[in-house]
Amino acid sequence: QVLAAYDEASLLLAELGHDIEDIDPPMGPEVVSVFETVWAVGAASVPVPAEREHLLRPLSRWLRSRGRDVDAATFVGALVAMRQAAAGALLALAPYDLVLTPTLAQLPARVGGLRDDGDPAADFAAQKAFTPWTAAWNVTGMPAVSLPLGWSREELPIGVMLAAKPVREDVLLSAAAQVERAVDPAGGWRRPPLRLDPAG
């Protein structure tokens, strides 16, 4: 359903006059490990009093523990590798004004549905599988916006994400406004009827 919403968004952009070209992702899976290293060191660098560390979620404590185990040379190497990957992605995407991806790789999860306090590594893996694209734009620094264009059979929203070249928020916002006018001329994006689940 996520891929179908992405395909429909591609067709909509084509109907609105955009030239569409399929390309390979500009960053491969090899970037994940360096991103994880940088992320873990970032978590470890947040000042938390030792007596309050136990109040953090198991995932946060796990990430902080991983970050503390990274030596300076490994951290600098990960930073360099991540910046090189970002530079390569920006170069590969330079010919394009906008890049379209799904917002999430799966349908929206229930609150707490990805959380696994008993296995923080599995928790982190579930999060990476759930939202791989947002991390890519964090690495490149490209501005991005999620557009609520699709709905699943279960009436869950499915977003698609547009990203633009760095400092080209004007192009990004202009395209987003064009799409919004096309799908909902009255403004406000379309919404499914609100249904409360009495079972929680």
mmCIF file with all atom_site columns, C-alpha atoms in Angstrom:
data_model
loop_
_atom_site.group_PDB
_atom_site.id
_atom_site.type_symbol
_atom_site.label_atom_id
_atom_site.label_alt_id
_atom_site.label_comp_id
_atom_site.label_asym_id
_atom_site.label_entity_id
_atom_site.label_seq_id
_atom_site.pdbx_PDB_ins_code
_atom_site.Cartn_x
_atom_site.Cartn_y
_atom_site.Cartn_z
_atom_site.occupancy
_atom_site.B_iso_or_equiv
_atom_site.pdbx_formal_charge
_atom_site.auth_seq_id
_atom_site.auth_comp_id
_atom_site.auth_asym_id
_atom_site.auth_atom_id
_atom_site.pdbx_PDB_model_num
ATOM 1   C CA . GLN A 1 1   ? 0.000   0.000  0.000   1.00 0.00 ? 1   GLN A CA 1
ATOM 2   C CA . VAL A 1 2   ? 2.913   2.353  0.688   1.00 0.00 ? 2   VAL A CA 1
ATOM 3   C CA . LEU A 1 3   ? 4.391   1.650  -2.735  1.00 0.00 ? 3   LEU A CA 1
ATOM 4   C CA . ALA A 1 4   ? 0.991   2.123  -4.368  1.00 0.00 ? 4   ALA A CA 1
ATOM 5   C CA . ALA A 1 5   ? 0.628   5.556  -2.724  1.00 0.00 ? 5   ALA A CA 1
ATOM 6   C CA . TYR A 1 6   ? 4.134   6.446  -3.900  1.00 0.00 ? 6   TYR A CA 1
ATOM 7   C CA . ASP A 1 7   ? 3.285   5.389  -7.473  1.00 0.00 ? 7   ASP A CA 1
ATOM 8   C CA . GLU A 1 8   ? 0.059   7.421  -7.376  1.00 0.00 ? 8   GLU A CA 1
ATOM 9   C CA . ALA A 1 9   ? 2.004   10.467 -6.185  1.00 0.00 ? 9   ALA A CA 1
ATOM 10  C CA . SER A 1 10  ? 4.441   10.010 -9.082  1.00 0.00 ? 10  SER A CA 1
ATOM 11  C CA . LEU A 1 11  ? 1.534   9.960  -11.519 1.00 0.00 ? 11  LEU A CA 1
ATOM 12  C CA . LEU A 1 12  ? 0.024   13.058 -9.913  1.00 0.00 ? 12  LEU A CA 1
ATOM 13  C CA . LEU A 1 13  ? 3.299   14.965 -10.228 1.00 0.00 ? 13  LEU A CA 1
ATOM 14  C CA . ALA A 1 14  ? 3.516   13.930 -13.873 1.00 0.00 ? 14  ALA A CA 1
ATOM 15  C CA . GLU A 1 15  ? -0.042  15.172 -14.455 1.00 0.00 ? 15  GLU A CA 1
ATOM 16  C CA . LEU A 1 16  ? 0.962   18.478 -12.871 1.00 0.00 ? 16  LEU A CA 1
ATOM 17  C CA . GLY A 1 17  ? 3.701   18.901 -15.454 1.00 0.00 ? 17  GLY A CA 1
ATOM 18  C CA . HIS A 1 18  ? 6.750   17.490 -13.686 1.00 0.00 ? 18  HIS A CA 1
ATOM 19  C CA . ASP A 1 19  ? 9.155   15.249 -15.587 1.00 0.00 ? 19  ASP A CA 1
ATOM 20  C CA . ILE A 1 20  ? 9.540   12.003 -13.643 1.00 0.00 ? 20  ILE A CA 1
ATOM 21  C CA . GLU A 1 21  ? 12.618  9.787  -13.739 1.00 0.00 ? 21  GLU A CA 1
ATOM 22  C CA . ASP A 1 22  ? 13.248  6.684  -11.641 1.00 0.00 ? 22  ASP A CA 1
ATOM 23  C CA . ILE A 1 23  ? 16.730  6.502  -10.133 1.00 0.00 ? 23  ILE A CA 1
ATOM 24  C CA . ASP A 1 24  ? 18.545  4.240  -7.689  1.00 0.00 ? 24  ASP A CA 1
ATOM 25  C CA . PRO A 1 25  ? 18.785  5.401  -4.067  1.00 0.00 ? 25  PRO A CA 1
ATOM 26  C CA . PRO A 1 26  ? 21.811  7.695  -3.776  1.00 0.00 ? 26  PRO A CA 1
ATOM 27  C CA . MET A 1 27  ? 23.032  6.030  -0.578  1.00 0.00 ? 27  MET A CA 1
ATOM 28  C CA . GLY A 1 28  ? 23.464  2.327  -0.026  1.00 0.00 ? 28  GLY A CA 1
ATOM 29  C CA . PRO A 1 29  ? 23.162  0.145  3.077   1.00 0.00 ? 29  PRO A CA 1
ATOM 30  C CA . GLU A 1 30  ? 26.848  0.681  3.877   1.00 0.00 ? 30  GLU A CA 1
ATOM 31  C CA . VAL A 1 31  ? 25.942  4.122  5.240   1.00 0.00 ? 31  VAL A CA 1
ATOM 32  C CA . VAL A 1 32  ? 23.733  2.622  7.968   1.00 0.00 ? 32  VAL A CA 1
ATOM 33  C CA . SER A 1 33  ? 26.596  1.469  10.195  1.00 0.00 ? 33  SER A CA 1
ATOM 34  C CA . VAL A 1 34  ? 28.377  4.839  10.147  1.00 0.00 ? 34  VAL A CA 1
ATOM 35  C CA . PHE A 1 35  ? 25.089  6.642  10.781  1.00 0.00 ? 35  PHE A CA 1
ATOM 36  C CA . GLU A 1 36  ? 24.485  4.338  13.767  1.00 0.00 ? 36  GLU A CA 1
ATOM 37  C CA . THR A 1 37  ? 27.930  5.130  15.167  1.00 0.00 ? 37  THR A CA 1
ATOM 38  C CA . VAL A 1 38  ? 27.381  8.876  14.891  1.00 0.00 ? 38  VAL A CA 1
ATOM 39  C CA . TRP A 1 39  ? 23.863  8.549  16.320  1.00 0.00 ? 39  TRP A CA 1
ATOM 40  C CA . ALA A 1 40  ? 25.089  6.515  19.309  1.00 0.00 ? 40  ALA A CA 1
ATOM 41  C CA . VAL A 1 41  ? 27.909  8.957  20.103  1.00 0.00 ? 41  VAL A CA 1
ATOM 42  C CA . GLY A 1 42  ? 25.393  11.786 19.848  1.00 0.00 ? 42  GLY A CA 1
ATOM 43  C CA . ALA A 1 43  ? 23.167  10.028 22.371  1.00 0.00 ? 43  ALA A CA 1
ATOM 44  C CA . ALA A 1 44  ? 26.118  9.466  24.714  1.00 0.00 ? 44  ALA A CA 1
ATOM 45  C CA . SER A 1 45  ? 27.119  13.123 24.496  1.00 0.00 ? 45  SER A CA 1
ATOM 46  C CA . VAL A 1 46  ? 23.843  14.366 26.002  1.00 0.00 ? 46  VAL A CA 1
ATOM 47  C CA . PRO A 1 47  ? 24.548  15.280 29.642  1.00 0.00 ? 47  PRO A CA 1
ATOM 48  C CA . VAL A 1 48  ? 22.416  13.112 31.909  1.00 0.00 ? 48  VAL A CA 1
ATOM 49  C CA . PRO A 1 49  ? 23.172  12.938 35.644  1.00 0.00 ? 49  PRO A CA 1
ATOM 50  C CA . ALA A 1 50  ? 24.236  9.421  36.598  1.00 0.00 ? 50  ALA A CA 1
ATOM 51  C CA . GLU A 1 51  ? 21.462  9.191  39.189  1.00 0.00 ? 51  GLU A CA 1
ATOM 52  C CA . ARG A 1 52  ? 18.855  9.872  36.475  1.00 0.00 ? 52  ARG A CA 1
ATOM 53  C CA . GLU A 1 53  ? 20.217  7.548  33.783  1.00 0.00 ? 53  GLU A CA 1
ATOM 54  C CA . HIS A 1 54  ? 17.866  4.767  34.901  1.00 0.00 ? 54  HIS A CA 1
ATOM 55  C CA . LEU A 1 55  ? 14.886  6.994  33.994  1.00 0.00 ? 55  LEU A CA 1
ATOM 56  C CA . LEU A 1 56  ? 15.776  6.848  30.297  1.00 0.00 ? 56  LEU A CA 1
ATOM 57  C CA . ARG A 1 57  ? 14.109  4.336  28.009  1.00 0.00 ? 57  ARG A CA 1
ATOM 58  C CA . PRO A 1 58  ? 16.084  1.121  27.499  1.00 0.00 ? 58  PRO A CA 1
ATOM 59  C CA . LEU A 1 59  ? 16.717  2.142  23.875  1.00 0.00 ? 59  LEU A CA 1
ATOM 60  C CA . SER A 1 60  ? 18.301  5.429  24.970  1.00 0.00 ? 60  SER A CA 1
ATOM 61  C CA . ARG A 1 61  ? 20.441  3.686  27.589  1.00 0.00 ? 61  ARG A CA 1
ATOM 62  C CA . TRP A 1 62  ? 21.524  1.106  24.984  1.00 0.00 ? 62  TRP A CA 1
ATOM 63  C CA . LEU A 1 63  ? 22.465  3.792  22.468  1.00 0.00 ? 63  LEU A CA 1
ATOM 64  C CA . ARG A 1 64  ? 24.376  5.753  25.105  1.00 0.00 ? 64  ARG A CA 1
ATOM 65  C CA . SER A 1 65  ? 26.258  2.629  26.120  1.00 0.00 ? 65  SER A CA 1
ATOM 66  C CA . ARG A 1 66  ? 27.200  1.960  22.493  1.00 0.00 ? 66  ARG A CA 1
ATOM 67  C CA . GLY A 1 67  ? 28.300  5.554  22.056  1.00 0.00 ? 67  GLY A CA 1
ATOM 68  C CA . ARG A 1 68  ? 30.564  5.442  25.115  1.00 0.00 ? 68  ARG A CA 1
ATOM 69  C CA . ASP A 1 69  ? 32.350  2.418  23.637  1.00 0.00 ? 69  ASP A CA 1
ATOM 70  C CA . VAL A 1 70  ? 33.314  4.275  20.436  1.00 0.00 ? 70  VAL A CA 1
ATOM 71  C CA . ASP A 1 71  ? 36.878  5.564  20.431  1.00 0.00 ? 71  ASP A CA 1
ATOM 72  C CA . ALA A 1 72  ? 37.745  8.948  18.952  1.00 0.00 ? 72  ALA A CA 1
ATOM 73  C CA . ALA A 1 73  ? 39.364  7.561  15.786  1.00 0.00 ? 73  ALA A CA 1
ATOM 74  C CA . THR A 1 74  ? 36.313  5.408  15.004  1.00 0.00 ? 74  THR A CA 1
ATOM 75  C CA . PHE A 1 75  ? 33.967  8.341  15.593  1.00 0.00 ? 75  PHE A CA 1
ATOM 76  C CA . VAL A 1 76  ? 35.955  10.658 13.334  1.00 0.00 ? 76  VAL A CA 1
ATOM 77  C CA . GLY A 1 77  ? 36.093  7.929  10.686  1.00 0.00 ? 77  GLY A CA 1
ATOM 78  C CA . ALA A 1 78  ? 32.310  7.520  10.879  1.00 0.00 ? 78  ALA A CA 1
ATOM 79  C CA . LEU A 1 79  ? 31.791  11.283 10.585  1.00 0.00 ? 79  LEU A CA 1
ATOM 80  C CA . VAL A 1 80  ? 34.051  11.433 7.537   1.00 0.00 ? 80  VAL A CA 1
ATOM 81  C CA . ALA A 1 81  ? 32.302  8.443  5.927   1.00 0.00 ? 81  ALA A CA 1
ATOM 82  C CA . MET A 1 82  ? 28.883  9.963  6.572   1.00 0.00 ? 82  MET A CA 1
ATOM 83  C CA . ARG A 1 83  ? 29.925  13.303 5.074   1.00 0.00 ? 83  ARG A CA 1
ATOM 84  C CA . GLN A 1 84  ? 31.396  11.521 2.049   1.00 0.00 ? 84  GLN A CA 1
ATOM 85  C CA . ALA A 1 85  ? 28.136  9.608  1.603   1.00 0.00 ? 85  ALA A CA 1
ATOM 86  C CA . ALA A 1 86  ? 26.174  12.853 1.884   1.00 0.00 ? 86  ALA A CA 1
ATOM 87  C CA . ALA A 1 87  ? 28.425  14.549 -0.673  1.00 0.00 ? 87  ALA A CA 1
ATOM 88  C CA . GLY A 1 88  ? 28.012  11.587 -3.051  1.00 0.00 ? 88  GLY A CA 1
ATOM 89  C CA . ALA A 1 89  ? 24.242  11.681 -2.649  1.00 0.00 ? 89  ALA A CA 1
ATOM 90  C CA . LEU A 1 90  ? 24.098  15.434 -3.272  1.00 0.00 ? 90  LEU A CA 1
ATOM 91  C CA . LEU A 1 91  ? 26.199  14.971 -6.402  1.00 0.00 ? 91  LEU A CA 1
ATOM 92  C CA . ALA A 1 92  ? 23.987  12.136 -7.667  1.00 0.00 ? 92  ALA A CA 1
ATOM 93  C CA . LEU A 1 93  ? 20.820  14.169 -7.007  1.00 0.00 ? 93  LEU A CA 1
ATOM 94  C CA . ALA A 1 94  ? 22.163  17.473 -8.342  1.00 0.00 ? 94  ALA A CA 1
ATOM 95  C CA . PRO A 1 95  ? 20.445  17.115 -11.750 1.00 0.00 ? 95  PRO A CA 1
ATOM 96  C CA . TYR A 1 96  ? 17.016  16.926 -10.067 1.00 0.00 ? 96  TYR A CA 1
ATOM 97  C CA . ASP A 1 97  ? 14.958  19.721 -8.561  1.00 0.00 ? 97  ASP A CA 1
ATOM 98  C CA . LEU A 1 98  ? 12.960  17.354 -6.346  1.00 0.00 ? 98  LEU A CA 1
ATOM 99  C CA . VAL A 1 99  ? 13.217  13.790 -5.101  1.00 0.00 ? 99  VAL A CA 1
ATOM 100 C CA . LEU A 1 100 ? 10.124  11.730 -4.236  1.00 0.00 ? 100 LEU A CA 1
ATOM 101 C CA . THR A 1 101 ? 10.209  8.877  -1.719  1.00 0.00 ? 101 THR A CA 1
ATOM 102 C CA . PRO A 1 102 ? 7.724   7.292  0.655   1.00 0.00 ? 102 PRO A CA 1
ATOM 103 C CA . THR A 1 103 ? 7.659   9.016  4.042   1.00 0.00 ? 103 THR A CA 1
ATOM 104 C CA . LEU A 1 104 ? 7.550   5.701  5.892   1.00 0.00 ? 104 LEU A CA 1
ATOM 105 C CA . ALA A 1 105 ? 8.413   2.253  4.591   1.00 0.00 ? 105 ALA A CA 1
ATOM 106 C CA . GLN A 1 106 ? 5.379   0.729  6.325   1.00 0.00 ? 106 GLN A CA 1
ATOM 107 C CA . LEU A 1 107 ? 1.866   1.714  7.317   1.00 0.00 ? 107 LEU A CA 1
ATOM 108 C CA . PRO A 1 108 ? 1.623   3.803  10.496  1.00 0.00 ? 108 PRO A CA 1
ATOM 109 C CA . ALA A 1 109 ? 2.307   1.763  13.608  1.00 0.00 ? 109 ALA A CA 1
ATOM 110 C CA . ARG A 1 110 ? 0.239   1.758  16.761  1.00 0.00 ? 110 ARG A CA 1
ATOM 111 C CA . VAL A 1 111 ? 1.610   3.873  19.603  1.00 0.00 ? 111 VAL A CA 1
ATOM 112 C CA . GLY A 1 112 ? 4.346   1.757  21.150  1.00 0.00 ? 112 GLY A CA 1
ATOM 113 C CA . GLY A 1 113 ? 4.119   -0.792 18.339  1.00 0.00 ? 113 GLY A CA 1
ATOM 114 C CA . LEU A 1 114 ? 7.812   -0.542 17.491  1.00 0.00 ? 114 LEU A CA 1
ATOM 115 C CA . ARG A 1 115 ? 9.008   -0.356 21.075  1.00 0.00 ? 115 ARG A CA 1
ATOM 116 C CA . ASP A 1 116 ? 10.845  -3.336 22.545  1.00 0.00 ? 116 ASP A CA 1
ATOM 117 C CA . ASP A 1 117 ? 12.240  -2.549 25.973  1.00 0.00 ? 117 ASP A CA 1
ATOM 118 C CA . GLY A 1 118 ? 13.435  -6.140 26.371  1.00 0.00 ? 118 GLY A CA 1
ATOM 119 C CA . ASP A 1 119 ? 15.579  -5.929 23.235  1.00 0.00 ? 119 ASP A CA 1
ATOM 120 C CA . PRO A 1 120 ? 16.727  -2.369 22.454  1.00 0.00 ? 120 PRO A CA 1
ATOM 121 C CA . ALA A 1 121 ? 18.678  -3.572 19.408  1.00 0.00 ? 121 ALA A CA 1
ATOM 122 C CA . ALA A 1 122 ? 15.456  -4.970 17.944  1.00 0.00 ? 122 ALA A CA 1
ATOM 123 C CA . ASP A 1 123 ? 13.690  -1.716 18.867  1.00 0.00 ? 123 ASP A CA 1
ATOM 124 C CA . PHE A 1 124 ? 16.302  0.262  16.921  1.00 0.00 ? 124 PHE A CA 1
ATOM 125 C CA . ALA A 1 125 ? 16.155  -2.132 13.966  1.00 0.00 ? 125 ALA A CA 1
ATOM 126 C CA . ALA A 1 126 ? 12.359  -1.785 13.831  1.00 0.00 ? 126 ALA A CA 1
ATOM 127 C CA . GLN A 1 127 ? 12.656  2.004  13.788  1.00 0.00 ? 127 GLN A CA 1
ATOM 128 C CA . LYS A 1 128 ? 15.214  1.919  10.970  1.00 0.00 ? 128 LYS A CA 1
ATOM 129 C CA . ALA A 1 129 ? 12.973  -0.373 8.920   1.00 0.00 ? 129 ALA A CA 1
ATOM 130 C CA . PHE A 1 130 ? 9.974   1.859  9.629   1.00 0.00 ? 130 PHE A CA 1
ATOM 131 C CA . THR A 1 131 ? 11.474  5.171  8.539   1.00 0.00 ? 131 THR A CA 1
ATOM 132 C CA . PRO A 1 132 ? 14.610  4.870  6.399   1.00 0.00 ? 132 PRO A CA 1
ATOM 133 C CA . TRP A 1 133 ? 14.020  7.922  4.203   1.00 0.00 ? 133 TRP A CA 1
ATOM 134 C CA . THR A 1 134 ? 13.905  10.635 6.836   1.00 0.00 ? 134 THR A CA 1
ATOM 135 C CA . ALA A 1 135 ? 17.367  9.594  8.029   1.00 0.00 ? 135 ALA A CA 1
ATOM 136 C CA . ALA A 1 136 ? 18.692  9.975  4.480   1.00 0.00 ? 136 ALA A CA 1
ATOM 137 C CA . TRP A 1 137 ? 17.608  13.609 4.345   1.00 0.00 ? 137 TRP A CA 1
ATOM 138 C CA . ASN A 1 138 ? 19.055  14.201 7.805   1.00 0.00 ? 138 ASN A CA 1
ATOM 139 C CA . VAL A 1 139 ? 22.414  13.014 6.477   1.00 0.00 ? 139 VAL A CA 1
ATOM 140 C CA . THR A 1 140 ? 22.340  15.104 3.281   1.00 0.00 ? 140 THR A CA 1
ATOM 141 C CA . GLY A 1 141 ? 20.832  18.214 4.858   1.00 0.00 ? 141 GLY A CA 1
ATOM 142 C CA . MET A 1 142 ? 18.268  18.425 2.061   1.00 0.00 ? 142 MET A CA 1
ATOM 143 C CA . PRO A 1 143 ? 14.994  20.119 3.041   1.00 0.00 ? 143 PRO A CA 1
ATOM 144 C CA . ALA A 1 144 ? 12.051  17.740 2.867   1.00 0.00 ? 144 ALA A CA 1
ATOM 145 C CA . VAL A 1 145 ? 8.311   17.742 3.460   1.00 0.00 ? 145 VAL A CA 1
ATOM 146 C CA . SER A 1 146 ? 5.855   14.904 4.004   1.00 0.00 ? 146 SER A CA 1
ATOM 147 C CA . LEU A 1 147 ? 2.617   15.163 2.023   1.00 0.00 ? 147 LEU A CA 1
ATOM 148 C CA . PRO A 1 148 ? -0.437  13.225 3.303   1.00 0.00 ? 148 PRO A CA 1
ATOM 149 C CA . LEU A 1 149 ? -1.596  11.977 -0.080  1.00 0.00 ? 149 LEU A CA 1
ATOM 150 C CA . GLY A 1 150 ? -2.648  8.383  0.455   1.00 0.00 ? 150 GLY A CA 1
ATOM 151 C CA . TRP A 1 151 ? -4.953  6.351  2.636   1.00 0.00 ? 151 TRP A CA 1
ATOM 152 C CA . SER A 1 152 ? -4.672  2.672  3.410   1.00 0.00 ? 152 SER A CA 1
ATOM 153 C CA . ARG A 1 153 ? -7.557  0.222  3.252   1.00 0.00 ? 153 ARG A CA 1
ATOM 154 C CA . GLU A 1 154 ? -7.651  0.596  7.036   1.00 0.00 ? 154 GLU A CA 1
ATOM 155 C CA . GLU A 1 155 ? -8.037  4.390  6.639   1.00 0.00 ? 155 GLU A CA 1
ATOM 156 C CA . LEU A 1 156 ? -4.523  5.082  7.894   1.00 0.00 ? 156 LEU A CA 1
ATOM 157 C CA . PRO A 1 157 ? -2.677  8.003  6.315   1.00 0.00 ? 157 PRO A CA 1
ATOM 158 C CA . ILE A 1 158 ? 0.163   7.246  3.928   1.00 0.00 ? 158 ILE A CA 1
ATOM 159 C CA . GLY A 1 159 ? 2.628   10.035 3.294   1.00 0.00 ? 159 GLY A CA 1
ATOM 160 C CA . VAL A 1 160 ? 5.024   10.650 0.470   1.00 0.00 ? 160 VAL A CA 1
ATOM 161 C CA . MET A 1 161 ? 8.064   12.830 0.913   1.00 0.00 ? 161 MET A CA 1
ATOM 162 C CA . LEU A 1 162 ? 9.487   15.459 -1.379  1.00 0.00 ? 162 LEU A CA 1
ATOM 163 C CA . ALA A 1 163 ? 13.069  16.613 -0.884  1.00 0.00 ? 163 ALA A CA 1
ATOM 164 C CA . ALA A 1 164 ? 14.799  19.506 -2.619  1.00 0.00 ? 164 ALA A CA 1
ATOM 165 C CA . LYS A 1 165 ? 18.344  20.729 -3.055  1.00 0.00 ? 165 LYS A CA 1
ATOM 166 C CA . PRO A 1 166 ? 19.912  22.403 -0.012  1.00 0.00 ? 166 PRO A CA 1
ATOM 167 C CA . VAL A 1 167 ? 18.631  25.958 0.542   1.00 0.00 ? 167 VAL A CA 1
ATOM 168 C CA . ARG A 1 168 ? 15.911  25.457 -2.078  1.00 0.00 ? 168 ARG A CA 1
ATOM 169 C CA . GLU A 1 169 ? 12.985  25.466 0.303   1.00 0.00 ? 169 GLU A CA 1
ATOM 170 C CA . ASP A 1 170 ? 11.267  27.783 -2.165  1.00 0.00 ? 170 ASP A CA 1
ATOM 171 C CA . VAL A 1 171 ? 11.120  25.017 -4.777  1.00 0.00 ? 171 VAL A CA 1
ATOM 172 C CA . LEU A 1 172 ? 10.014  22.489 -2.162  1.00 0.00 ? 172 LEU A CA 1
ATOM 173 C CA . LEU A 1 173 ? 7.213   24.616 -0.735  1.00 0.00 ? 173 LEU A CA 1
ATOM 174 C CA . SER A 1 174 ? 6.035   25.677 -4.183  1.00 0.00 ? 174 SER A CA 1
ATOM 175 C CA . ALA A 1 175 ? 5.706   22.037 -5.287  1.00 0.00 ? 175 ALA A CA 1
ATOM 176 C CA . ALA A 1 176 ? 3.977   21.081 -2.041  1.00 0.00 ? 176 ALA A CA 1
ATOM 177 C CA . ALA A 1 177 ? 1.479   23.908 -2.482  1.00 0.00 ? 177 ALA A CA 1
ATOM 178 C CA . GLN A 1 178 ? 0.863   22.858 -6.087  1.00 0.00 ? 178 GLN A CA 1
ATOM 179 C CA . VAL A 1 179 ? 0.126   19.287 -4.959  1.00 0.00 ? 179 VAL A CA 1
ATOM 180 C CA . GLU A 1 180 ? -2.136  20.500 -2.152  1.00 0.00 ? 180 GLU A CA 1
ATOM 181 C CA . ARG A 1 181 ? -4.171  22.641 -4.565  1.00 0.00 ? 181 ARG A CA 1
ATOM 182 C CA . ALA A 1 182 ? -4.522  19.672 -6.904  1.00 0.00 ? 182 ALA A CA 1
ATOM 183 C CA . VAL A 1 183 ? -5.796  17.212 -4.285  1.00 0.00 ? 183 VAL A CA 1
ATOM 184 C CA . ASP A 1 184 ? -7.825  19.654 -2.197  1.00 0.00 ? 184 ASP A CA 1
ATOM 185 C CA . PRO A 1 185 ? -8.623  22.986 -3.908  1.00 0.00 ? 185 PRO A CA 1
ATOM 186 C CA . ALA A 1 186 ? -10.360 24.173 -0.725  1.00 0.00 ? 186 ALA A CA 1
ATOM 187 C CA . GLY A 1 187 ? -7.157  23.670 1.267   1.00 0.00 ? 187 GLY A CA 1
ATOM 188 C CA . GLY A 1 188 ? -6.519  21.745 4.429   1.00 0.00 ? 188 GLY A CA 1
ATOM 189 C CA . TRP A 1 189 ? -5.718  18.335 2.874   1.00 0.00 ? 189 TRP A CA 1
ATOM 190 C CA . ARG A 1 190 ? -8.373  15.659 2.833   1.00 0.00 ? 190 ARG A CA 1
ATOM 191 C CA . ARG A 1 191 ? -8.956  13.647 5.963   1.00 0.00 ? 191 ARG A CA 1
ATOM 192 C CA . PRO A 1 192 ? -10.762 10.359 6.591   1.00 0.00 ? 192 PRO A CA 1
ATOM 193 C CA . PRO A 1 193 ? -13.667 10.338 9.041   1.00 0.00 ? 193 PRO A CA 1
ATOM 194 C CA . LEU A 1 194 ? -12.557 10.158 12.675  1.00 0.00 ? 194 LEU A CA 1
ATOM 195 C CA . ARG A 1 195 ? -13.407 6.812  14.195  1.00 0.00 ? 195 ARG A CA 1
ATOM 196 C CA . LEU A 1 196 ? -12.590 6.073  17.810  1.00 0.00 ? 196 LEU A CA 1
ATOM 197 C CA . ASP A 1 197 ? -11.690 2.524  18.714  1.00 0.00 ? 197 ASP A CA 1
ATOM 198 C CA . PRO A 1 198 ? -13.556 1.725  21.952  1.00 0.00 ? 198 PRO A CA 1
ATOM 199 C CA . ALA A 1 199 ? -11.202 -1.218 22.519  1.00 0.00 ? 199 ALA A CA 1
ATOM 200 C CA . GLY A 1 200 ? -8.277  1.227  22.648  1.00 0.00 ? 200 GLY A CA 1
#
